[in-house]
GROMACS .gro file of C-alpha atoms in nm:
model
  484
    1MET     CA    1   8.730   9.946   9.919
    2ALA     CA    2   8.849   9.672   9.862
    3LEU     CA    3   8.848   9.588  10.226
    4TYR     CA    4   8.455   9.651  10.172
    5MET     CA    5   8.430   9.409   9.868
    6LYS     CA    6   8.644   9.138  10.003
    7ALA     CA    7   8.446   9.164  10.424
    8ALA     CA    8   8.122   9.121  10.151
    9GLU     CA    9   8.152   8.842   9.978
   10ILE     CA   10   8.314   8.636  10.246
   11LEU     CA   11   7.992   8.711  10.459
   12GLU     CA   12   7.808   8.656  10.203
   13LYS     CA   13   8.022   8.283  10.129
   14SER     CA   14   7.995   8.237  10.501
   15GLU     CA   15   7.610   8.246  10.509
   16LYS     CA   16   7.543   8.005  10.219
   17LYS     CA   17   7.769   7.773  10.400
   18GLN     CA   18   8.081   7.804  10.115
   19GLY     CA   19   8.320   7.761  10.425
   20ALA     CA   20   8.408   7.795  10.698
   21LEU     CA   21   8.452   8.187  10.786
   22LYS     CA   22   8.840   8.219  10.869
   23THR     CA   23   8.918   7.944  10.600
   24LEU     CA   24   8.755   8.211  10.328
   25VAL     CA   25   8.968   8.465  10.453
   26TYR     CA   26   9.329   8.319  10.504
   27ASP     CA   27   9.219   8.238  10.126
   28SER     CA   28   9.115   8.558  10.006
   29LYS     CA   29   9.526   8.714   9.983
   30PHE     CA   30   9.419   9.029  10.168
   31PRO     CA   31   9.697   9.225  10.268
   32ASN     CA   32   9.502   9.292  10.660
   33ILE     CA   33   9.422   9.001  10.798
   34LYS     CA   34   9.332   9.116  11.091
   35GLN     CA   35   9.091   9.418  10.972
   36LEU     CA   36   8.867   9.194  10.746
   37PHE     CA   37   8.838   8.937  11.000
   38ALA     CA   38   8.779   9.160  11.248
   39LEU     CA   39   8.526   9.329  11.029
   40VAL     CA   40   8.364   9.037  10.930
   41CYS     CA   41   8.353   8.925  11.272
   42GLU     CA   42   8.159   9.188  11.380
   43THR     CA   43   7.941   9.218  11.147
   44GLN     CA   44   7.835   8.853  11.171
   45LYS     CA   45   7.721   8.941  11.493
   46PHE     CA   46   7.590   9.198  11.396
   47SER     CA   47   7.372   9.047  11.114
   48SER     CA   48   7.058   9.055  11.170
   49ILE     CA   49   7.009   9.450  11.313
   50LEU     CA   50   7.205   9.584  10.985
   51GLU     CA   51   6.889   9.397  10.799
   52GLU     CA   52   6.659   9.620  10.987
   53ILE     CA   53   6.748   9.831  11.008
   54ILE     CA   54   6.832   9.868  10.572
   55GLU     CA   55   6.522   9.737  10.499
   56SER     CA   56   6.276   9.929  10.780
   57THR     CA   57   6.526  10.307  10.514
   58LYS     CA   58   6.518  10.042  10.183
   59LEU     CA   59   6.836  10.141  10.181
   60LEU     CA   60   6.881   9.863   9.893
   61LYS     CA   61   6.616  10.054   9.592
   62GLN     CA   62   6.782  10.383   9.711
   63THR     CA   63   7.178  10.240   9.614
   64LYS     CA   64   7.144   9.957   9.428
   65LEU     CA   65   7.405   9.779   9.680
   66LYS     CA   66   7.311   9.383   9.722
   67MET     CA   67   7.279   9.258  10.135
   68PRO     CA   68   7.613   9.152  10.168
   69LEU     CA   69   7.794   9.512  10.066
   70ALA     CA   70   7.500   9.696  10.303
   71LYS     CA   71   7.613   9.506  10.574
   72VAL     CA   72   7.948   9.615  10.556
   73LEU     CA   73   7.947   9.988  10.467
   74VAL     CA   74   7.624  10.061  10.743
   75TYR     CA   75   7.839   9.822  11.073
   76ASP     CA   76   8.186  10.032  10.987
   77LEU     CA   77   7.930  10.386  10.900
   78LEU     CA   78   7.708  10.320  11.271
   79MET     CA   79   7.903  10.070  11.485
   80GLY     CA   80   8.210  10.029  11.362
   81GLN     CA   81   8.552  10.280  11.335
   82GLY     CA   82   8.356  10.532  11.007
   83LEU     CA   83   8.367  10.385  10.711
   84LYS     CA   84   8.696  10.364  10.517
   85CYS     CA   85   8.616  10.445  10.141
   86GLY     CA   86   8.574  10.720   9.905
   87GLY     CA   87   8.382  10.783   9.584
   88SER     CA   88   8.001  10.657   9.557
   89TRP     CA   89   7.955  10.410   9.801
   90LYS     CA   90   8.046  10.694  10.140
   91ALA     CA   91   7.871  10.902   9.921
   92ALA     CA   92   7.610  10.672   9.903
   93MET     CA   93   7.633  10.641  10.307
   94LEU     CA   94   7.644  10.950  10.396
   95LYS     CA   95   7.367  11.039  10.161
   96HIS     CA   96   7.122  10.847  10.380
   97ARG     CA   97   7.299  10.830  10.773
   98ALA     CA   98   7.050  10.998  10.918
   99ARG     CA   99   6.785  10.805  10.851
  100LEU     CA  100   7.034  10.488  10.943
  101GLN     CA  101   7.064  10.684  11.231
  102ALA     CA  102   6.748  10.731  11.348
  103VAL     CA  103   6.683  10.384  11.288
  104LEU     CA  104   6.923  10.272  11.480
  105ALA     CA  105   6.838  10.468  11.794
  106ARG     CA  106   6.451  10.419  11.817
  107MET     CA  107   6.518  10.028  11.814
  108LYS     CA  108   6.754  10.121  12.141
  109VAL     CA  109   6.472  10.370  12.246
  110LYS     CA  110   6.248  10.059  12.203
  111GLN     CA  111   6.401   9.787  12.366
  112LYS     CA  112   6.522  10.057  12.649
  113VAL     CA  113   6.883  10.022  12.550
  114SER     CA  114   7.211  10.155  12.520
  115LYS     CA  115   7.415  10.022  12.349
  116ASN     CA  116   7.474   9.870  12.032
  117GLU     CA  117   7.605   9.561  12.211
  118ASP     CA  118   7.209   9.535  12.391
  119LEU     CA  119   7.019   9.533  12.132
  120LEU     CA  120   7.146   9.116  12.058
  121PRO     CA  121   7.004   8.827  12.130
  122LYS     CA  122   7.001   8.691  12.491
  123ASN     CA  123   7.199   8.342  12.315
  124THR     CA  124   7.446   8.575  12.119
  125LYS     CA  125   7.811   8.574  12.265
  126GLN     CA  126   7.894   8.836  12.360
  127PRO     CA  127   8.242   8.984  12.264
  128VAL     CA  128   8.554   8.889  12.418
  129GLN     CA  129   8.911   9.063  12.391
  130LEU     CA  130   9.156   8.834  12.453
  131PRO     CA  131   9.547   8.939  12.574
  132ARG     CA  132   9.785   9.046  12.286
  133TYR     CA  133   9.991   8.778  12.267
  134VAL     CA  134  10.362   8.787  12.066
  135ARG     CA  135  10.667   8.523  12.063
  136VAL     CA  136  10.995   8.600  12.029
  137ASN     CA  137  11.153   8.473  11.725
  138THR     CA  138  11.473   8.323  11.866
  139LEU     CA  139  11.659   8.317  11.593
  140LYS     CA  140  11.712   8.620  11.564
  141THR     CA  141  11.628   8.793  11.898
  142THR     CA  142  11.633   8.735  12.260
  143VAL     CA  143  11.285   8.778  12.513
  144ASP     CA  144  11.531   9.019  12.713
  145ASP     CA  145  11.632   9.261  12.389
  146VAL     CA  146  11.343   9.302  12.281
  147VAL     CA  147  11.157   9.371  12.640
  148ASP     CA  148  11.489   9.608  12.661
  149TYR     CA  149  11.375   9.770  12.260
  150LEU     CA  150  10.981   9.752  12.414
  151LYS     CA  151  11.097   9.959  12.722
  152ARG     CA  152  11.224  10.240  12.511
  153ASP     CA  153  10.996  10.263  12.270
  154GLY     CA  154  10.759  10.364  12.534
  155LEU     CA  155  10.615  10.114  12.679
  156SER     CA  156  10.576   9.984  13.059
  157TYR     CA  157  10.692   9.613  13.175
  158LEU     CA  158  10.506   9.453  13.475
  159GLY     CA  159  10.775   9.185  13.522
  160HIS     CA  160  10.641   8.796  13.509
  161ALA     CA  161  10.266   8.756  13.551
  162SER     CA  162  10.224   8.499  13.825
  163ARG     CA  163   9.845   8.423  13.810
  164MET     CA  164   9.577   8.524  13.552
  165GLU     CA  165   9.455   8.801  13.659
  166ASP     CA  166   9.755   9.040  13.572
  167LEU     CA  167   9.616   8.945  13.207
  168THR     CA  168   9.472   9.246  13.261
  169LEU     CA  169   9.683   9.520  13.109
  170LYS     CA  170   9.613   9.907  13.028
  171GLU     CA  171   9.711  10.046  12.765
  172LYS     CA  172  10.085  10.050  12.659
  173GLU     CA  173  10.134   9.828  12.969
  174PHE     CA  174  10.301   9.418  12.964
  175LEU     CA  175  10.448   9.192  13.091
  176ARG     CA  176  10.594   8.774  13.007
  177ASP     CA  177  10.401   8.507  13.067
  178MET     CA  178  10.345   8.291  13.307
  179HIS     CA  179  10.348   7.930  13.131
  180LEU     CA  180  10.566   8.049  12.810
  181PRO     CA  181  10.969   8.140  12.870
  182GLU     CA  182  10.926   8.333  12.552
  183LEU     CA  183  10.535   8.473  12.501
  184LEU     CA  184  10.494   8.822  12.644
  185VAL     CA  185  10.138   8.962  12.665
  186PHE     CA  186  10.014   9.325  12.623
  187SER     CA  187   9.677   9.506  12.598
  188PRO     CA  188   9.368   9.362  12.355
  189ARG     CA  189   9.399   9.637  12.092
  190THR     CA  190   9.809   9.676  12.085
  191ASP     CA  191   9.842   9.632  11.744
  192PHE     CA  192  10.207   9.575  11.601
  193HIS     CA  193  10.172   9.490  11.217
  194GLU     CA  194  10.376   9.802  11.111
  195HIS     CA  195  10.611   9.796  11.380
  196PHE     CA  196  10.981   9.717  11.332
  197LEU     CA  197  10.987   9.388  11.528
  198TYR     CA  198  10.730   9.227  11.381
  199LYS     CA  199  10.801   9.300  10.979
  200SER     CA  200  11.131   9.163  11.044
  201GLY     CA  201  11.085   8.905  11.234
  202HIS     CA  202  11.215   8.942  11.590
  203ILE     CA  203  10.836   8.826  11.688
  204ILE     CA  204  10.506   8.659  11.584
  205LEU     CA  205  10.155   8.738  11.662
  206GLN     CA  206  10.036   8.485  11.740
  207ASP     CA  207   9.817   8.357  12.005
  208LYS     CA  208   9.954   8.143  12.335
  209ALA     CA  209   9.714   7.810  12.303
  210SER     CA  210   9.842   7.818  11.918
  211CYS     CA  211  10.193   7.864  12.100
  212LEU     CA  212  10.134   7.524  12.367
  213PRO     CA  213  10.187   7.238  12.083
  214ALA     CA  214  10.559   7.314  11.916
  215TYR     CA  215  10.591   7.416  12.293
  216LEU     CA  216  10.487   7.067  12.444
  217LEU     CA  217  10.669   6.860  12.104
  218ASP     CA  218  10.976   6.982  12.223
  219PRO     CA  219  11.234   6.849  11.930
  220PRO     CA  220  11.564   6.908  12.023
  221ALA     CA  221  11.811   7.088  11.784
  222GLY     CA  222  11.934   6.871  11.467
  223SER     CA  223  11.613   6.671  11.491
  224HIS     CA  224  11.376   6.536  11.181
  225VAL     CA  225  11.051   6.670  11.248
  226ILE     CA  226  10.722   6.698  11.096
  227ASP     CA  227  10.442   6.941  11.078
  228ALA     CA  228  10.167   6.774  10.906
  229CYS     CA  229   9.860   6.976  10.852
  230ALA     CA  230  10.113   7.341  10.845
  231ALA     CA  231   9.938   7.644  10.695
  232PRO     CA  232   9.963   7.925  10.695
  233GLY     CA  233  10.309   7.849  10.941
  234ASN     CA  234  10.283   7.971  11.292
  235LYS     CA  235  10.362   7.610  11.503
  236SER     CA  236  10.586   7.536  11.214
  237SER     CA  237  10.803   7.878  11.338
  238HIS     CA  238  10.814   7.786  11.602
  239LEU     CA  239  10.907   7.413  11.564
  240ALA     CA  240  11.221   7.499  11.399
  241ALA     CA  241  11.297   7.781  11.680
  242ILE     CA  242  11.269   7.550  11.964
  243MET     CA  243  11.473   7.305  11.712
  244LYS     CA  244  11.741   7.602  11.632
  245ASN     CA  245  11.730   7.616  11.292
  246LYS     CA  246  11.901   7.319  11.293
  247GLY     CA  247  11.778   6.952  11.157
  248ARG     CA  248  11.494   6.905  10.883
  249LEU     CA  249  11.121   7.005  10.923
  250PHE     CA  250  10.902   6.875  10.665
  251ALA     CA  251  10.566   7.102  10.626
  252PHE     CA  252  10.246   6.940  10.444
  253ASP     CA  253   9.918   7.126  10.351
  254LEU     CA  254   9.666   7.056  10.057
  255ASP     CA  255   9.633   7.435   9.994
  256ALA     CA  256   9.940   7.549   9.758
  257LYS     CA  257   9.804   7.919   9.781
  258ARG     CA  258   9.765   7.895  10.132
  259LEU     CA  259  10.168   7.760  10.133
  260THR     CA  260  10.255   8.042   9.954
  261THR     CA  261  10.141   8.223  10.232
  262MET     CA  262  10.364   8.025  10.502
  263SER     CA  263  10.657   8.013  10.275
  264THR     CA  264  10.655   8.387  10.302
  265LEU     CA  265  10.601   8.405  10.707
  266LEU     CA  266  10.944   8.157  10.739
  267LEU     CA  267  11.153   8.382  10.551
  268ARG     CA  268  11.030   8.660  10.745
  269ALA     CA  269  11.190   8.452  11.043
  270GLY     CA  270  11.476   8.329  10.884
  271ILE     CA  271  11.375   7.987  10.886
  272THR     CA  272  11.613   7.749  10.612
  273CYS     CA  273  11.557   7.415  10.798
  274GLN     CA  274  11.215   7.420  10.609
  275GLN     CA  275  11.059   7.149  10.386
  276LEU     CA  276  10.768   7.257  10.236
  277ALA     CA  277  10.577   6.981  10.029
  278ASN     CA  278  10.222   7.095   9.899
  279GLN     CA  279  10.068   6.743   9.956
  280ASP     CA  280   9.788   6.538  10.119
  281PHE     CA  281   9.949   6.355  10.483
  282LEU     CA  282   9.756   6.060  10.441
  283LYS     CA  283   9.927   6.033  10.130
  284VAL     CA  284  10.292   6.000  10.194
  285ASP     CA  285  10.424   5.669  10.296
  286PRO     CA  286  10.621   5.649  10.608
  287LYS     CA  287  10.825   5.427  10.482
  288ASN     CA  288  11.031   5.633  10.203
  289PRO     CA  289  11.355   5.652  10.341
  290GLN     CA  290  11.309   6.039  10.350
  291TYR     CA  291  11.143   6.046  10.669
  292LYS     CA  292  11.315   5.756  10.811
  293ASP     CA  293  11.441   5.949  11.112
  294VAL     CA  294  11.160   6.148  11.170
  295GLU     CA  295  11.101   6.115  11.553
  296TYR     CA  296  10.877   6.390  11.655
  297MET     CA  297  10.612   6.512  11.463
  298LEU     CA  298  10.320   6.787  11.541
  299LEU     CA  299   9.931   6.682  11.437
  300ASP     CA  300   9.708   7.017  11.449
  301PRO     CA  301   9.376   6.861  11.158
  302SER     CA  302   9.125   7.062  11.024
  303CYS     CA  303   8.826   7.090  11.300
  304SER     CA  304   8.544   7.270  11.349
  305GLY     CA  305   8.730   7.602  11.512
  306SER     CA  306   8.437   7.625  11.730
  307GLY     CA  307   8.654   7.755  12.007
  308MET     CA  308   8.732   8.092  11.781
  309ALA     CA  309   8.658   8.343  12.032
  310CYS     CA  310   8.457   8.582  11.786
  311LEU     CA  311   8.180   8.278  11.667
  312PRO     CA  312   7.936   8.130  11.865
  313HIS     CA  313   7.931   7.783  11.995
  314GLU     CA  314   7.575   7.682  11.885
  315GLU     CA  315   7.384   7.655  11.595
  316SER     CA  316   7.021   7.689  11.572
  317CYS     CA  317   6.844   7.394  11.647
  318ASP     CA  318   6.782   7.300  11.263
  319ASP     CA  319   7.148   7.304  11.234
  320GLN     CA  320   7.153   7.016  11.541
  321GLU     CA  321   7.159   6.800  11.269
  322GLU     CA  322   7.407   6.918  11.011
  323VAL     CA  323   7.611   7.049  11.329
  324ARG     CA  324   7.638   6.654  11.414
  325ALA     CA  325   7.731   6.508  11.093
  326ARG     CA  326   7.989   6.798  11.069
  327LEU     CA  327   8.193   6.679  11.386
  328ALA     CA  328   8.108   6.268  11.291
  329SER     CA  329   8.313   6.376  10.969
  330LEU     CA  330   8.600   6.536  11.130
  331ALA     CA  331   8.648   6.298  11.420
  332SER     CA  332   8.676   6.025  11.126
  333PHE     CA  333   8.907   6.235  10.925
  334GLN     CA  334   9.095   6.329  11.193
  335LEU     CA  335   9.156   5.974  11.346
  336ARG     CA  336   9.225   5.867  11.023
  337CYS     CA  337   9.556   6.150  11.009
  338LEU     CA  338   9.623   6.005  11.425
  339ASN     CA  339   9.677   5.621  11.313
  340HIS     CA  340   9.850   5.750  10.951
  341GLY     CA  341  10.120   6.034  11.169
  342LEU     CA  342  10.186   5.761  11.492
  343SER     CA  343  10.238   5.473  11.219
  344PHE     CA  344  10.604   5.632  11.055
  345PRO     CA  345  10.868   5.377  11.294
  346ARG     CA  346  11.074   5.596  11.413
  347LEU     CA  347  10.881   5.809  11.560
  348LYS     CA  348  10.837   5.934  11.985
  349ARG     CA  349  10.684   6.165  12.015
  350LEU     CA  350  10.368   6.321  11.848
  351VAL     CA  351  10.150   6.627  11.976
  352TYR     CA  352   9.785   6.621  11.849
  353SER     CA  353   9.596   6.941  11.912
  354THR     CA  354   9.304   7.133  11.751
  355CYS     CA  355   9.103   7.436  11.830
  356SER     CA  356   8.779   7.282  11.937
  357ILE     CA  357   8.543   7.322  12.179
  358HIS     CA  358   8.399   6.955  12.131
  359SER     CA  359   8.468   6.667  12.284
  360GLN     CA  360   8.394   6.417  11.953
  361GLU     CA  361   8.684   6.605  11.793
  362ASN     CA  362   8.944   6.599  12.152
  363GLU     CA  363   8.931   6.320  12.424
  364GLN     CA  364   8.751   6.059  12.175
  365VAL     CA  365   8.946   6.115  11.885
  366VAL     CA  366   9.250   6.037  12.116
  367ALA     CA  367   9.057   5.745  12.328
  368ALA     CA  368   8.975   5.612  11.998
  369CYS     CA  369   9.355   5.613  11.879
  370LEU     CA  370   9.490   5.477  12.210
  371GLN     CA  371   9.283   5.177  12.200
  372GLN     CA  372   9.414   5.094  11.805
  373ASN     CA  373   9.758   5.193  11.939
  374PRO     CA  374   9.857   5.001  12.232
  375GLY     CA  375  10.195   5.108  12.192
  376PHE     CA  376  10.184   5.405  12.335
  377ARG     CA  377  10.027   5.630  12.606
  378LEU     CA  378   9.979   5.980  12.700
  379VAL     CA  379  10.226   6.233  12.887
  380SER     CA  380  10.070   6.409  13.103
  381LEU     CA  381  10.130   6.772  13.019
  382LEU     CA  382  10.183   7.039  13.298
  383PRO     CA  383  10.096   6.995  13.575
  384GLN     CA  384   9.977   7.353  13.680
  385TRP     CA  385   9.791   7.463  13.359
  386PRO     CA  386   9.400   7.541  13.506
  387GLU     CA  387   9.192   7.294  13.252
  388ARG     CA  388   9.249   7.000  13.214
  389GLY     CA  389   9.106   6.688  12.935
  390GLN     CA  390   8.779   6.580  13.041
  391GLU     CA  391   8.727   6.280  13.253
  392PRO     CA  392   8.974   5.992  13.229
  393LEU     CA  393   9.177   6.198  12.971
  394THR     CA  394   9.295   6.456  13.263
  395GLN     CA  395   9.680   6.441  13.123
  396CYS     CA  396   9.595   6.654  12.785
  397LEU     CA  397   9.537   7.001  12.862
  398ARG     CA  398   9.246   7.211  12.721
  399ALA     CA  399   9.232   7.665  12.712
  400SER     CA  400   8.892   7.815  12.660
  401ILE     CA  401   8.861   8.171  12.701
  402GLN     CA  402   8.721   8.200  13.047
  403LYS     CA  403   9.004   7.996  13.224
  404THR     CA  404   9.338   8.058  12.986
  405ARG     CA  405   9.240   8.352  12.832
  406THR     CA  406   9.304   8.223  12.472
  407HIS     CA  407   9.105   8.083  12.202
  408GLY     CA  408   8.923   7.748  12.229
  409PHE     CA  409   9.213   7.461  12.235
  410PHE     CA  410   9.316   7.125  12.295
  411VAL     CA  411   9.670   6.943  12.340
  412ALA     CA  412   9.747   6.594  12.386
  413LEU     CA  413  10.073   6.371  12.371
  414PHE     CA  414  10.163   6.079  12.243
  415GLU     CA  415  10.513   5.896  12.343
  416LYS     CA  416  10.556   5.570  12.268
  417LEU     CA  417  10.590   5.307  12.501
  418SER     CA  418  10.947   5.093  12.484
  419SER     CA  419  10.887   4.705  12.331
  420ALA     CA  420  10.914   4.592  12.684
  421ALA     CA  421  10.640   4.769  12.847
  422THR     CA  422  10.450   4.747  12.542
  423LYS     CA  423  10.378   4.354  12.541
  424ASP     CA  424  10.174   4.391  12.896
  425GLN     CA  425   9.986   4.720  12.772
  426LYS     CA  426   9.634   4.804  12.814
  427PRO     CA  427   9.397   4.969  12.647
  428ALA     CA  428   9.338   5.312  12.828
  429MET     CA  429   8.995   5.303  12.824
  430GLN     CA  430   8.712   5.051  12.685
  431THR     CA  431   8.561   5.317  12.337
  432SER     CA  432   8.426   5.327  11.983
  433PRO     CA  433   8.614   5.456  11.712
  434PRO     CA  434   8.405   5.810  11.632
  435SER     CA  435   8.159   5.738  11.422
  436GLY     CA  436   8.145   5.892  11.009
  437GLY     CA  437   8.274   5.897  10.699
  438GLU     CA  438   8.603   5.802  10.618
  439THR     CA  439   8.655   6.074  10.364
  440ARG     CA  440   8.821   6.403  10.395
  441PRO     CA  441   8.534   6.710  10.494
  442GLU     CA  442   8.457   6.886  10.235
  443ASP     CA  443   8.449   7.235  10.417
  444PRO     CA  444   8.696   7.180  10.691
  445GLY     CA  445   8.800   7.432  10.931
  446GLU     CA  446   9.120   7.521  11.001
  447SER     CA  447   9.246   7.462  11.374
  448GLU     CA  448   9.494   7.764  11.292
  449ALA     CA  449   9.252   8.007  11.504
  450SER     CA  450   9.510   8.209  11.687
  451GLU     CA  451   9.705   8.188  11.378
  452VAL     CA  452   9.431   8.484  11.209
  453GLU     CA  453   9.683   8.751  11.331
  454GLU     CA  454   9.984   8.688  11.127
  455ALA     CA  455   9.890   8.926  10.826
  456VAL     CA  456  10.171   8.872  10.555
  457VAL     CA  457  10.354   9.193  10.493
  458PRO     CA  458  10.733   9.216  10.304
  459ALA     CA  459  11.041   9.094  10.489
  460ALA     CA  460  11.240   9.426  10.631
  461GLU     CA  461  11.590   9.396  10.661
  462GLU     CA  462  11.718   9.384  10.982
  463ALA     CA  463  11.873   9.683  11.158
  464ALA     CA  464  12.109   9.508  11.361
  465THR     CA  465  12.222   9.081  11.403
  466ALA     CA  466  12.080   8.905  11.626
  467PRO     CA  467  12.284   8.857  12.018
  468GLY     CA  468  12.390   8.496  12.120
  469LYS     CA  469  12.178   8.335  12.315
  470LYS     CA  470  12.188   8.140  12.638
  471LYS     CA  471  12.205   7.781  12.602
  472ARG     CA  472  11.945   7.571  12.807
  473LYS     CA  473  11.987   7.247  12.930
  474ARG     CA  474  11.630   7.022  12.723
  475LYS     CA  475  11.659   6.774  13.030
  476ARG     CA  476  11.586   7.000  13.275
  477LYS     CA  477  11.250   7.191  13.061
  478ARG     CA  478  11.161   6.931  12.984
  479LYS     CA  479  11.083   6.794  13.318
  480THR     CA  480  10.884   7.155  13.354
  481LYS     CA  481  10.695   7.106  13.140
  482GLU     CA  482  10.539   6.769  13.205
  483ALA     CA  483  10.390   6.526  13.531
  484ALA     CA  484  10.603   6.176  13.635
   0.00000   0.00000   0.00000
């Protein structure tokens, strides 16, 4: 019953615009984040159809249920995997099941369709099944050992992917990703939440696009790094693994509850180099001696979350003005964060990322930042990556459902110029800074879209000590990531 109560609560708040859907899911503290997120997304998608069914059967009057709760119950009864509750709710739903099914059947006959999805309006974004991406936690194990373990577990290993078409996998098939060496790819319905490797922190459930920022920043072992907007922590855990758990990882987040979740995640992953702070990154003093050795920074600030695969990209015409205003406010906040990040005196590299598809939050913010910070340049990233930033900022990367089989994402890498080069450096392009208020957005969408896969579970004891790992030459690694 707790699942449906929480889903109804989140659905109601989302419909009243009291929070971004994924933020509401994170803040719910529900044990199974994936299950809750899927139920809310699917119920929201079929909302108008469910409402018509409920009103036609007068279900609210006869059961005394409220509409949000009725929607999630009717969705699971008619379109989902069946009711997962007992007691009075289940009894009420089963009592009215025949009438509810009859209304749904009549709707299909009237529209001459056979599938539930065909009842959706033409402009409704159809569900997209992305591959299941799993990042191997190299602090505890190796990719080869995980592959061997899964093969013994009955899965079929297909080797390295060489093209996007290879990512269309059948059940129990998996392969290694073509771009990220520590990433494994599985069929969409593969579930690892109860698997030993997940519970023990040997693997992290993380979308491929979300792995790009830490991979491209590539801080060396022993370095001092800032993760400016860190919770719920997948990117921080990735940074720590790249740093070999050596050095200092300063992680900031305003949300104390999400920071607690992050602490549990890092503990499970075996990370000890972190220093978490429940603090506004914009109020962190770059001249504080504590951060005098910070040379690398990952900035993944609040964003619209428009790249999430389960959410619609377009708003209704009535909402367009509100959307434009919110994007302007977000872009202004993002630019402030970027400028603040680049002001740390010893900073060498900063990765900026969002899970947004909007240029206002991506290329426009980056262009304005370059104009205001002539001492930094953009690094050209992964020349083999199939989707680039919009002209003229093709050094940046974009990710999308269609071209990269990931959530929508954007990544830019800023690098500090030498003092000699800075004197002659000209702005990369003439552009106006993003317009909008200078205050923090009241209802930010966190750009950890792909991290909803991570549900916090108690850390399990490891069965064996992780084997040693082969050393890699960081210089050679960087050459594969960047174009000169």
